[in-house]
Amino acid sequence: MRITVLSGGVGGARFTRGLLAHLATVPGDHEVTVVANTGDDMWLHGVRICPDLDTLMYTLGGAVHEGQGWGRDGESTRVAQDLAGYGLGWDFFTLGDLDLATHLARTELLRRGLGLAEVTRRLAARWDLDRHAGLPQGSVRLLPATESEVETHVVTEEGTIHFEEWWVRHRAALPALGFEQVGVAQARPAPGVLEALGGCGVVMLPPSNPVVSIGTILGIPGIRDAVRATSARVVGISPIVGGAPVRGMADACLRAIGVEATASAVARHYGWRDEGGILDAWALDAVDASQARGLRGPSHHVASFDTMMVDVSATARIAQRTLTLAKESA
Amino acid sequence: MRITVLSGGVGGARFTRGLLAHLATVPGDHEVTVVANTGDDMWLHGVRICPDLDTLMYTLGGAVHEGQGWGRDGESTRVAQDLAGYGLGWDFFTLGDLDLATHLARTELLRRGLGLAEVTRRLAARWDLDRHAGLPQGSVRLLPATESEVETHVVTEEGTIHFEEWWVRHRAALPALGFEQVGVAQARPAPGVLEALGGCGVVMLPPSNPVVSIGTILGIPGIRDAVRATSARVVGISPIVGGAPVRGMADACLRAIGVEATASAVARHYGWRDEGGILDAWALDAVDASQARGLRGPSHHVASFDTMMVDVSATARIAQRTLTLAKESA
């Protein structure tokens, strides 16, 4: 199976881990390309930080801090504690020592003139994502949505700030009036992204933030068109369950763009492909089953089932059911 | 007293610490500007490393690892150990965690567009060099020789390599055929350097490496001329005692440029000011007292005394005797 996943950080990474676990039980060749949101990326302390790429890499490579869902297992903050002595950077954003090794490696490779896609390939090679998933070499590929530096900024009444400042410092509690993708007009999809969207059988939107994760990926010129034009089935899983995000603060992001925090409103926000949107199919949680009826149509495939990613095997089942739904929509 | 010191790393830093300790006992205002060699600087793992500036900052700020003479006290290598997992950079050059905080802070400030002199001022502010020396605010200033990126490369039969690779990896044992200052033609002295040389009473050459430390500083266009033209007394202390360097591998560097590893040969290498060189006075160790006679002349002032910097108070006495020699040469 050839699958392309458009992913944010924790939710998308956990979903993808389950997807790979499922595929490892399915005979045949599989090729999964994960296109990661890069809107949260930033330069901090002179190094390049790509939060979603790193969360994906650590999660799929078995190095993630399971409890928090991001960052490295066994992390420490020795460098950050000393850095504080210089009074620079963001005091609300602590760089872990092990995480910093990744940032330093990335920054070194970027300084050598490599693009972020190739840099990501080299970094991910260390974590051997294929082997970790129990899949043959070359089955799993991690790509940035773009190699251009496009930063998501949040418009608030107190001014416009970097997404990470709004997310980490303000815990998304400072009301957002909107989001800006700074530099997006000049951005291009990273090498391989359009090919992955055009050449796969299924495009999956995991339960990532529909605004600042998947929305940001779709905002890179050319990507939304490629999703609309693909011969693949496009299936999404609602990040909103019972009217609230399972994790993260997607409701605050949806509110900022005037979308209700419900599973069906998110589906309508993405839109059905035959109505100018991108979806062929939509999965929502069993608790939201009543919302399915209003969404369904001849070419609007909707299923409801338990979407709680409580562990890898539960997530593998969710991925399996989502793939089944995608096939049914063909 | 206004003193300008041209310094390399460990030897120059220890000497300067002794000089400041001496000055703290001398009534009156003092202004010491330390111009540091930047030829060993490099980009590694995407961060800017300035070994001599850091050794000076840590030594004068009370944070140095006394045993090794460079790096931070209480250092650890957690990031470096993880970085090795990416297989990048130099495996023979281990970045300490605490040291890395300095590199990150420096790299962040450089990325903001600040010059290395201002960056150095901000980093050094944390260590409060004045207070640590027991001198009033504004007495001690640390400057890079240049803000231009001029790298010292070593020519060997196996090719030309960065100085730090030759020094750290090969322990200077790979025969050097010569040294190159890559990019030196376009370099300019850092803001404040020429003023410090022109506006002081004494220029001191501590027992730093005369080739790749002080020689590199003098190689920045404009600096040698400023030393030659200053109304200050220029006094040096031999880094060679009894035919060998007290520390480091200056003999290998001297050999590469065809200079004998003796206290008198180093003096002749710097040259007397009235003969086209830069020295007014030269201090050598008591064990080399016999070499003094051949050096002396009406305007060639030479003294011999114990120059072993065994601790801060011994070094303060050496600095005091060197200053006395400088005054005698006036």
XYZ file of C-alpha atoms in Angstrom:
660
model
C 0.000 0.000 0.000
C 1.228 3.510 -0.705
C 0.003 5.976 1.864
C 0.748 9.642 2.415
C 0.033 11.144 5.835
C -0.202 14.888 6.478
C 0.865 15.222 10.079
C 1.335 17.613 12.945
C 3.182 16.577 16.096
C 1.970 14.324 18.889
C -1.423 13.226 17.524
C -0.155 12.636 14.020
C 2.943 10.847 15.253
C 0.941 8.473 17.448
C -1.513 7.801 14.646
C 1.307 7.113 12.180
C 2.999 4.756 14.643
C -0.254 2.802 14.828
C -0.605 2.853 11.048
C 2.881 1.377 10.644
C 2.149 -1.253 13.293
C -0.943 -2.230 11.343
C 0.899 -2.352 8.010
C 3.578 -4.588 9.536
C 0.818 -7.217 9.844
C -0.407 -6.778 6.255
C 1.429 -8.812 3.563
C 2.855 -6.918 0.607
C 5.024 -3.884 0.077
C 4.130 -0.680 1.840
C 5.358 2.831 1.346
C 4.360 5.442 3.869
C 5.348 9.058 3.385
C 4.724 11.362 6.312
C 4.546 15.033 5.332
C 5.149 17.052 8.482
C 3.978 20.511 9.381
C 6.888 22.941 9.536
C 4.952 26.032 10.594
C 6.111 25.692 14.216
C 9.757 25.635 13.174
C 12.034 28.350 14.445
C 15.522 29.580 15.048
C 16.218 29.695 18.762
C 19.644 30.087 20.332
C 21.054 29.972 16.820
C 19.821 26.454 16.085
C 16.984 25.295 13.868
C 14.148 23.623 15.730
C 11.459 21.607 13.913
C 9.066 20.457 16.654
C 6.738 18.304 14.540
C 9.474 16.614 12.514
C 11.254 15.778 15.747
C 8.141 14.464 17.478
C 7.493 12.235 14.461
C 11.105 11.064 14.324
C 11.321 10.274 18.021
C 7.892 8.620 18.118
C 8.465 6.467 15.049
C 12.056 5.773 16.134
C 11.216 4.624 19.650
C 12.988 7.502 21.373
C 10.040 9.640 22.415
C 9.132 10.520 25.980
C 5.918 8.505 26.136
C 4.446 10.440 29.019
C 4.524 13.833 27.371
C 4.297 12.610 23.787
C 7.140 14.801 22.531
C 10.832 15.188 23.287
C 13.321 12.511 24.144
C 13.003 9.765 26.701
C 15.485 10.277 29.553
C 15.870 13.968 28.740
C 17.832 16.457 30.860
C 18.239 20.242 30.725
C 21.829 20.897 31.648
C 22.573 23.176 28.687
C 19.303 25.081 29.064
C 19.999 25.762 32.717
C 23.350 27.245 31.863
C 21.966 29.155 28.887
C 19.627 30.922 31.267
C 22.755 32.508 32.727
C 23.153 34.500 29.508
C 19.571 35.736 29.711
C 18.894 35.056 26.032
C 16.155 33.343 24.087
C 12.818 32.239 25.469
C 12.682 31.357 29.130
C 9.414 29.478 28.583
C 10.902 27.157 25.977
C 13.413 24.768 27.523
C 15.726 22.942 25.146
C 16.474 19.422 26.308
C 20.066 18.232 26.084
C 19.288 15.195 23.937
C 16.841 17.139 21.806
C 19.521 19.765 21.345
C 21.783 17.167 19.763
C 19.166 16.822 17.022
C 18.945 20.594 16.567
C 22.723 20.896 16.370
C 22.970 18.099 13.826
C 20.196 19.703 11.759
C 21.786 23.132 11.957
C 25.161 21.758 10.886
C 23.629 20.065 7.841
C 21.618 23.168 6.918
C 24.800 25.232 7.171
C 26.401 22.831 4.701
C 23.709 23.931 2.255
C 21.483 20.852 2.330
C 17.722 21.290 2.049
C 15.493 20.359 4.970
C 14.161 17.262 3.178
C 17.648 15.784 2.782
C 18.598 16.923 6.288
C 15.507 15.181 7.653
C 16.389 12.018 5.735
C 19.865 11.973 7.272
C 18.643 12.642 10.794
C 15.909 10.028 10.535
C 18.430 7.469 9.271
C 19.849 7.321 12.789
C 16.496 6.227 14.174
C 15.909 3.576 11.527
C 12.158 4.142 11.323
C 11.632 1.129 9.026
C 13.319 -1.359 11.302
C 11.600 0.124 14.329
C 8.223 -0.412 12.641
C 9.153 -3.946 11.632
C 8.960 -2.989 7.947
C 11.530 -3.475 5.171
C 14.130 -0.818 4.462
C 12.633 2.094 2.523
C 9.051 1.669 3.735
C 8.836 4.820 5.832
C 9.802 8.295 4.762
C 9.600 11.537 6.695
C 9.320 14.772 4.730
C 8.908 18.407 5.701
C 5.935 20.067 4.025
C 8.287 22.732 2.725
C 11.965 23.624 2.832
C 11.049 27.298 2.860
C 11.047 29.016 6.238
C 7.332 29.697 6.697
C 6.486 30.591 10.288
C 3.025 30.422 11.734
C 2.318 33.592 13.657
C -0.698 34.174 15.843
C -2.573 37.452 15.719
C -3.705 38.521 19.181
C -4.998 41.762 20.607
C -1.556 42.251 22.160
C 0.238 41.846 18.851
C 1.396 39.106 16.536
C 3.601 36.399 18.046
C 5.278 33.186 16.940
C 3.013 30.172 17.202
C 5.256 28.481 19.767
C 5.112 31.535 21.990
C 1.310 31.447 21.869
C 1.189 27.673 22.323
C 3.864 27.113 24.954
C 3.976 30.400 26.835
C 0.306 31.322 26.719
C -1.015 27.750 26.497
C -3.273 29.031 23.703
C -5.242 30.944 26.342
C -4.518 34.360 24.850
C -7.452 34.758 22.418
C -6.280 34.259 18.848
C -7.818 36.509 16.222
C -6.234 34.590 13.375
C -3.111 32.898 12.058
C -0.571 34.049 9.508
C 1.866 31.951 7.549
C 4.733 34.402 7.286
C 6.560 33.946 3.988
C 4.034 31.476 2.582
C 3.602 33.234 -0.780
C 7.176 32.371 -1.789
C 7.105 28.851 -0.329
C 7.162 25.663 -2.363
C 6.423 22.112 -1.311
C 9.565 20.207 -0.304
C 11.014 17.836 -2.924
C 8.949 14.664 -2.944
C 5.774 16.055 -1.383
C 3.711 16.521 -4.542
C 4.946 13.180 -5.911
C 3.929 11.477 -2.670
C 0.453 12.993 -2.876
C 0.022 12.161 -6.540
C 1.500 8.684 -6.455
C -0.211 7.099 -3.473
C -3.436 5.192 -2.959
C -4.569 6.845 0.257
C -3.947 10.280 1.743
C -4.599 10.322 5.466
C -5.313 13.268 7.711
C -4.639 11.944 11.198
C -6.246 13.573 14.254
C -3.799 16.470 14.097
C -4.735 20.094 14.591
C -6.833 20.998 11.512
C -5.799 24.635 11.648
C -2.164 25.059 12.629
C -0.888 21.590 11.673
C -2.762 20.137 8.703
C -4.129 23.546 7.723
C -0.601 24.914 7.619
C 0.571 22.060 5.387
C -2.378 22.623 3.044
C -1.533 26.326 2.981
C 1.827 25.772 1.259
C 1.129 26.753 -2.367
C 0.503 23.656 -4.445
C -0.267 21.186 -1.669
C -4.011 21.699 -1.366
C -4.328 21.489 -5.154
C -2.324 18.266 -5.174
C -4.605 16.763 -2.529
C -7.663 17.814 -4.493
C -6.225 16.420 -7.716
C -4.865 13.116 -6.431
C -6.379 9.843 -7.621
C -5.860 8.593 -4.067
C -8.679 8.401 -1.553
C -8.429 11.185 1.034
C -9.586 10.215 4.497
C -9.481 12.132 7.743
C -9.955 11.242 11.421
C -11.547 13.831 13.651
C -9.259 15.385 16.280
C -12.392 16.554 18.088
C -14.203 13.982 20.189
C -17.285 14.877 22.155
C -16.835 18.562 21.404
C -13.279 18.869 22.701
C -9.830 18.103 21.340
C -8.450 14.771 22.550
C -5.172 16.482 23.106
C -3.744 19.915 22.534
C -5.735 23.063 22.099
C -7.328 22.668 18.682
C -10.541 24.239 19.959
C -8.766 27.551 20.530
C -7.427 27.373 16.974
C -10.809 26.482 15.476
C -12.480 29.291 17.400
C -9.982 31.761 15.921
C -11.042 30.854 12.392
C -14.740 30.666 13.220
C -15.165 26.888 13.134
C -17.153 25.091 15.801
C -15.237 22.507 17.847
C -17.206 19.477 16.709
C -16.248 16.456 14.622
C -18.713 17.400 11.886
C -17.664 21.057 11.761
C -14.051 20.014 11.225
C -15.154 17.724 8.364
C -17.053 20.625 6.799
C -14.021 22.843 7.320
C -11.878 20.438 5.280
C -14.822 20.044 2.890
C -15.811 17.196 0.596
C -13.846 16.795 -2.566
C -16.875 17.016 -4.866
C -17.808 20.283 -3.196
C -14.420 21.974 -3.598
C -12.844 20.513 -0.461
C -10.371 17.683 0.013
C -12.167 14.799 1.791
C -13.530 11.562 0.354
C -14.106 10.023 3.765
C -14.276 11.047 7.395
C -13.931 9.034 10.573
C -15.321 10.303 13.810
C -15.457 8.847 17.245
C -18.295 6.577 18.356
C -19.437 9.215 20.846
C -20.065 11.545 17.906
C -21.902 8.918 15.831
C -25.012 11.081 15.780
C -23.120 13.684 13.735
C -22.387 11.157 10.973
C -25.855 11.241 9.456
C -25.739 14.950 8.621
C -22.406 14.511 6.896
C -23.073 11.472 4.756
C -23.811 11.604 1.067
C -23.329 9.490 -2.062
C -19.679 10.498 -2.270
C -19.298 11.531 1.370
C -18.207 8.436 3.283
C -18.423 8.618 7.049
C -17.763 6.026 9.714
C -17.804 6.200 13.464
C -15.770 3.989 15.776
C -13.588 4.212 18.853
C -10.762 6.612 17.897
C -9.012 6.789 21.281
C -5.302 6.095 20.660
C -4.707 4.640 24.110
C -1.811 2.441 22.999
C -0.081 1.261 19.841
C -2.336 -1.730 19.229
C -5.517 0.300 19.736
C -4.093 2.875 17.326
C -3.258 0.134 14.814
C -6.932 -0.880 14.868
C -7.986 2.725 14.338
C -5.629 2.966 11.349
C -6.981 -0.289 9.968
C -10.586 0.903 10.205
C -9.656 4.217 8.652
C -7.985 2.430 5.727
C -11.071 0.272 5.315
C -13.203 3.395 5.207
C -10.886 4.867 2.560
C -11.277 1.730 0.434
C -15.041 1.823 0.822
C -15.024 5.370 -0.485
C -13.362 4.305 -3.753
C 47.318 52.037 34.020
C 46.045 51.300 30.540
C 47.274 47.971 29.280
C 46.472 46.034 26.126
C 47.212 42.308 26.089
C 47.403 40.239 22.883
C 46.375 36.797 24.010
C 45.908 33.224 22.940
C 44.095 30.710 25.158
C 45.346 29.046 28.308
C 48.752 30.738 28.723
C 47.448 34.188 27.917
C 44.380 33.746 30.098
C 46.417 32.672 33.109
C 48.846 35.516 32.592
C 46.011 38.036 32.300
C 44.372 36.704 35.443
C 47.668 37.287 37.277
C 47.973 40.751 35.738
C 44.492 41.698 36.996
C 45.287 40.282 40.433
C 48.373 42.477 40.534
C 46.495 45.564 39.349
C 43.869 45.042 42.040
C 46.663 45.808 44.549
C 47.847 48.945 42.709
C 46.025 52.208 43.552
C 44.537 54.163 40.670
C 42.320 53.466 37.704
C 43.187 50.592 35.442
C 41.931 49.673 32.046
C 42.923 46.336 30.621
C 41.885 45.359 27.110
C 42.521 41.762 26.131
C 42.641 41.227 22.379
C 42.051 37.530 21.761
C 43.192 35.339 18.918
C 40.268 34.252 16.767
C 42.188 32.066 14.319
C 41.063 28.869 16.074
C 37.402 29.850 15.767
C 35.111 27.614 13.796
C 31.611 26.565 12.936
C 30.964 23.088 14.302
C 27.540 21.479 14.606
C 26.117 24.741 13.351
C 27.357 26.823 16.266
C 30.191 29.326 16.437
C 33.035 28.284 18.686
C 35.735 30.742 19.783
C 38.155 28.696 21.886
C 40.498 31.478 22.999
C 37.759 33.992 23.790
C 36.023 31.339 25.864
C 39.162 30.277 27.706
C 39.798 33.920 28.562
C 36.198 34.502 29.626
C 36.027 31.416 31.819
C 39.479 31.979 33.328
C 38.901 35.663 34.121
C 35.324 34.917 35.221
C 36.189 32.140 37.658
C 34.418 29.415 35.709
C 37.351 27.621 34.103
C 38.259 23.997 34.680
C 41.505 24.663 36.543
C 42.995 21.253 35.882
C 42.854 21.446 32.123
C 43.075 25.224 31.841
C 40.189 25.515 29.374
C 36.500 24.638 29.343
C 34.051 24.902 32.193
C 34.405 23.651 35.699
C 31.963 20.807 36.394
C 31.525 20.109 32.699
C 29.567 17.165 31.267
C 29.148 15.820 27.736
C 25.558 14.691 27.505
C 24.751 16.495 24.269
C 28.014 15.428 22.632
C 27.368 11.796 23.447
C 23.999 11.976 21.768
C 25.338 13.985 18.842
C 27.700 11.116 18.126
C 24.593 9.126 17.256
C 24.148 11.314 14.178
C 27.726 10.659 13.069
C 28.339 14.301 12.239
C 31.075 16.779 12.997
C 34.417 15.962 14.557
C 34.559 12.935 16.804
C 37.842 14.186 18.271
C 36.351 17.479 19.415
C 33.887 17.009 22.249
C 31.570 19.897 23.029
C 30.874 20.196 26.727
C 27.273 20.859 27.767
C 28.053 24.033 29.714
C 30.474 25.230 27.055
C 27.754 24.618 24.496
C 25.502 27.083 26.291
C 28.096 29.751 25.492
C 28.274 28.679 21.840
C 24.488 28.729 21.538
C 24.258 32.165 23.113
C 27.003 33.447 20.806
C 25.383 31.909 17.731
C 22.016 33.416 18.610
C 23.531 36.884 18.971
C 25.509 36.533 15.731
C 22.313 35.471 13.962
C 20.714 38.674 15.221
C 23.361 40.508 13.219
C 25.616 41.666 16.055
C 29.364 41.752 15.505
C 31.633 39.432 17.472
C 32.988 42.297 19.600
C 29.511 43.230 20.844
C 28.582 39.557 21.186
C 31.695 39.005 23.290
C 30.834 41.995 25.461
C 27.364 40.600 26.149
C 28.613 37.100 26.900
C 31.378 38.385 29.159
C 28.864 40.542 31.061
C 27.465 37.359 32.579
C 30.844 36.515 34.093
C 31.449 40.004 35.488
C 35.184 39.966 34.841
C 35.725 43.258 36.699
C 34.111 42.133 39.905
C 35.832 38.773 39.720
C 39.202 40.559 39.483
C 38.290 42.874 42.353
C 38.442 45.879 40.028
C 35.860 48.621 39.417
C 33.224 48.216 36.723
C 34.663 48.859 33.278
C 38.257 47.932 34.098
C 38.458 44.765 32.017
C 37.436 44.373 28.397
C 37.642 41.321 26.189
C 37.861 41.860 22.418
C 38.254 39.542 19.463
C 41.195 40.452 17.247
C 38.800 40.590 14.316
C 35.117 40.129 13.586
C 35.992 38.664 10.193
C 36.014 34.879 9.952
C 39.724 34.201 9.457
C 40.587 30.554 10.042
C 44.067 29.302 10.708
C 44.767 26.283 8.531
C 47.801 24.058 8.816
C 49.646 22.888 5.732
C 50.779 19.274 6.108
C 52.050 16.691 3.649
C 48.624 15.077 3.854
C 46.792 18.273 2.954
C 45.651 21.477 4.591
C 43.479 21.148 7.706
C 41.834 23.443 10.241
C 44.135 24.380 13.076
C 41.939 22.685 15.664
C 42.055 19.431 13.735
C 45.847 19.582 13.722
C 46.020 20.646 17.356
C 43.380 18.441 18.950
C 43.229 15.431 16.661
C 46.899 15.186 15.733
C 48.268 16.780 18.917
C 50.496 18.847 16.572
C 52.455 15.659 15.839
C 51.680 15.698 12.119
C 54.587 17.786 10.765
C 53.389 21.272 9.838
C 54.881 22.805 6.712
C 53.276 26.169 7.383
C 50.191 28.053 8.474
C 47.604 29.931 6.454
C 45.161 32.549 7.633
C 42.270 31.817 5.319
C 40.422 35.013 4.478
C 42.958 37.308 6.149
C 43.339 39.698 3.218
C 39.766 40.955 3.653
C 39.889 41.004 7.464
C 39.846 44.098 9.593
C 40.639 44.545 13.273
C 37.539 44.359 15.459
C 36.081 47.687 16.615
C 38.171 48.950 19.517
C 41.349 46.989 18.796
C 43.380 49.715 17.095
C 42.173 52.277 19.643
C 43.233 49.974 22.479
C 46.703 49.573 20.957
C 47.114 53.278 20.260
C 45.667 54.551 23.514
C 47.422 52.437 26.141
C 50.678 52.734 28.063
C 51.812 49.122 27.769
C 51.164 46.412 25.211
C 51.851 42.964 26.629
C 52.536 39.750 24.771
C 51.901 37.068 27.384
C 53.524 33.618 27.065
C 51.034 32.621 24.357
C 51.947 30.734 21.215
C 54.014 33.222 19.156
C 52.939 31.664 15.860
C 49.296 30.590 15.918
C 48.061 32.836 18.756
C 49.932 36.143 18.889
C 51.253 35.693 15.337
C 47.701 35.250 14.103
C 46.540 38.418 15.862
C 49.467 40.364 14.384
C 48.564 38.971 10.969
C 45.214 40.764 10.840
C 45.875 43.704 8.506
C 46.507 46.834 10.533
C 47.325 45.241 13.887
C 51.082 44.772 13.465
C 51.364 48.334 12.168
C 49.388 49.616 15.150
C 51.710 47.779 17.559
C 54.741 49.169 15.761
C 53.302 52.688 15.801
C 51.994 52.824 19.361
C 53.518 55.178 21.882
C 53.041 52.414 24.440
C 55.876 50.162 25.576
C 55.632 46.710 24.030
C 56.838 43.915 26.279
C 56.716 40.161 25.792
C 57.223 37.135 28.024
C 58.802 34.066 26.506
C 56.516 31.045 26.141
C 59.651 28.914 25.736
C 61.526 27.997 28.895
C 64.626 25.837 28.805
C 64.119 25.090 25.122
C 60.555 23.785 25.392
C 57.094 25.315 25.628
C 55.793 25.508 29.179
C 52.481 24.304 27.867
C 51.011 23.496 24.503
C 52.977 22.655 21.419
C 54.526 25.971 20.426
C 57.753 24.193 19.454
C 55.952 22.365 16.631
C 54.565 25.700 15.428
C 57.950 27.437 15.616
C 59.619 24.553 13.757
C 57.081 24.923 10.953
C 58.119 28.529 10.364
C 61.839 27.847 10.823
C 62.273 29.414 14.248
C 64.301 27.675 16.925
C 62.425 26.804 20.127
C 64.422 29.051 22.447
C 63.492 32.152 24.416
C 65.920 34.291 22.436
C 64.837 32.962 19.037
C 61.218 33.872 19.841
C 62.317 37.396 20.794
C 64.184 37.699 17.474
C 61.136 36.355 15.689
C 59.006 39.182 17.139
C 61.928 41.522 16.496
C 62.944 44.754 18.219
C 60.954 47.794 17.353
C 63.965 49.831 16.219
C 64.867 47.029 13.841
C 61.449 46.720 12.188
C 59.920 44.422 14.787
C 57.493 45.092 17.621
C 59.321 44.595 20.950
C 60.713 47.177 23.317
C 61.339 44.668 26.093
C 61.503 40.919 26.551
C 61.241 38.777 29.664
C 62.642 35.285 29.747
C 62.827 32.707 32.445
C 65.689 32.587 34.935
C 66.829 29.261 33.468
C 67.398 31.045 30.157
C 69.248 33.985 31.745
C 72.348 33.212 29.665
C 70.404 34.057 26.505
C 69.683 37.577 27.744
C 73.146 38.943 27.018
C 72.977 38.260 23.274
C 69.641 40.004 23.062
C 70.337 43.175 25.023
C 71.031 46.496 23.400
C 70.569 50.198 24.161
C 66.885 50.004 23.193
C 66.499 46.260 23.688
C 65.474 45.733 27.283
C 65.719 42.182 28.602
C 65.115 40.751 32.046
C 65.174 37.224 33.349
C 63.184 35.964 36.305
C 61.026 33.061 37.367
C 58.163 32.984 34.826
C 56.408 29.801 36.012
C 52.702 30.653 36.443
C 52.173 28.044 39.170
C 49.282 29.927 40.775
C 47.548 33.293 40.649
C 49.829 35.035 43.144
C 52.986 33.768 41.409
C 51.503 34.986 38.127
C 50.678 38.371 39.678
C 54.363 38.718 40.588
C 55.390 37.803 37.036
C 52.995 40.430 35.682
C 54.386 42.983 38.123
C 57.991 42.293 37.074
C 57.000 42.437 33.405
C 55.339 45.821 33.935
C 58.435 47.047 35.730
C 60.529 45.908 32.763
C 58.172 47.762 30.403
C 58.580 50.956 32.445
C 62.368 50.584 32.481
C 62.293 50.382 28.698
C 60.637 53.792 28.411
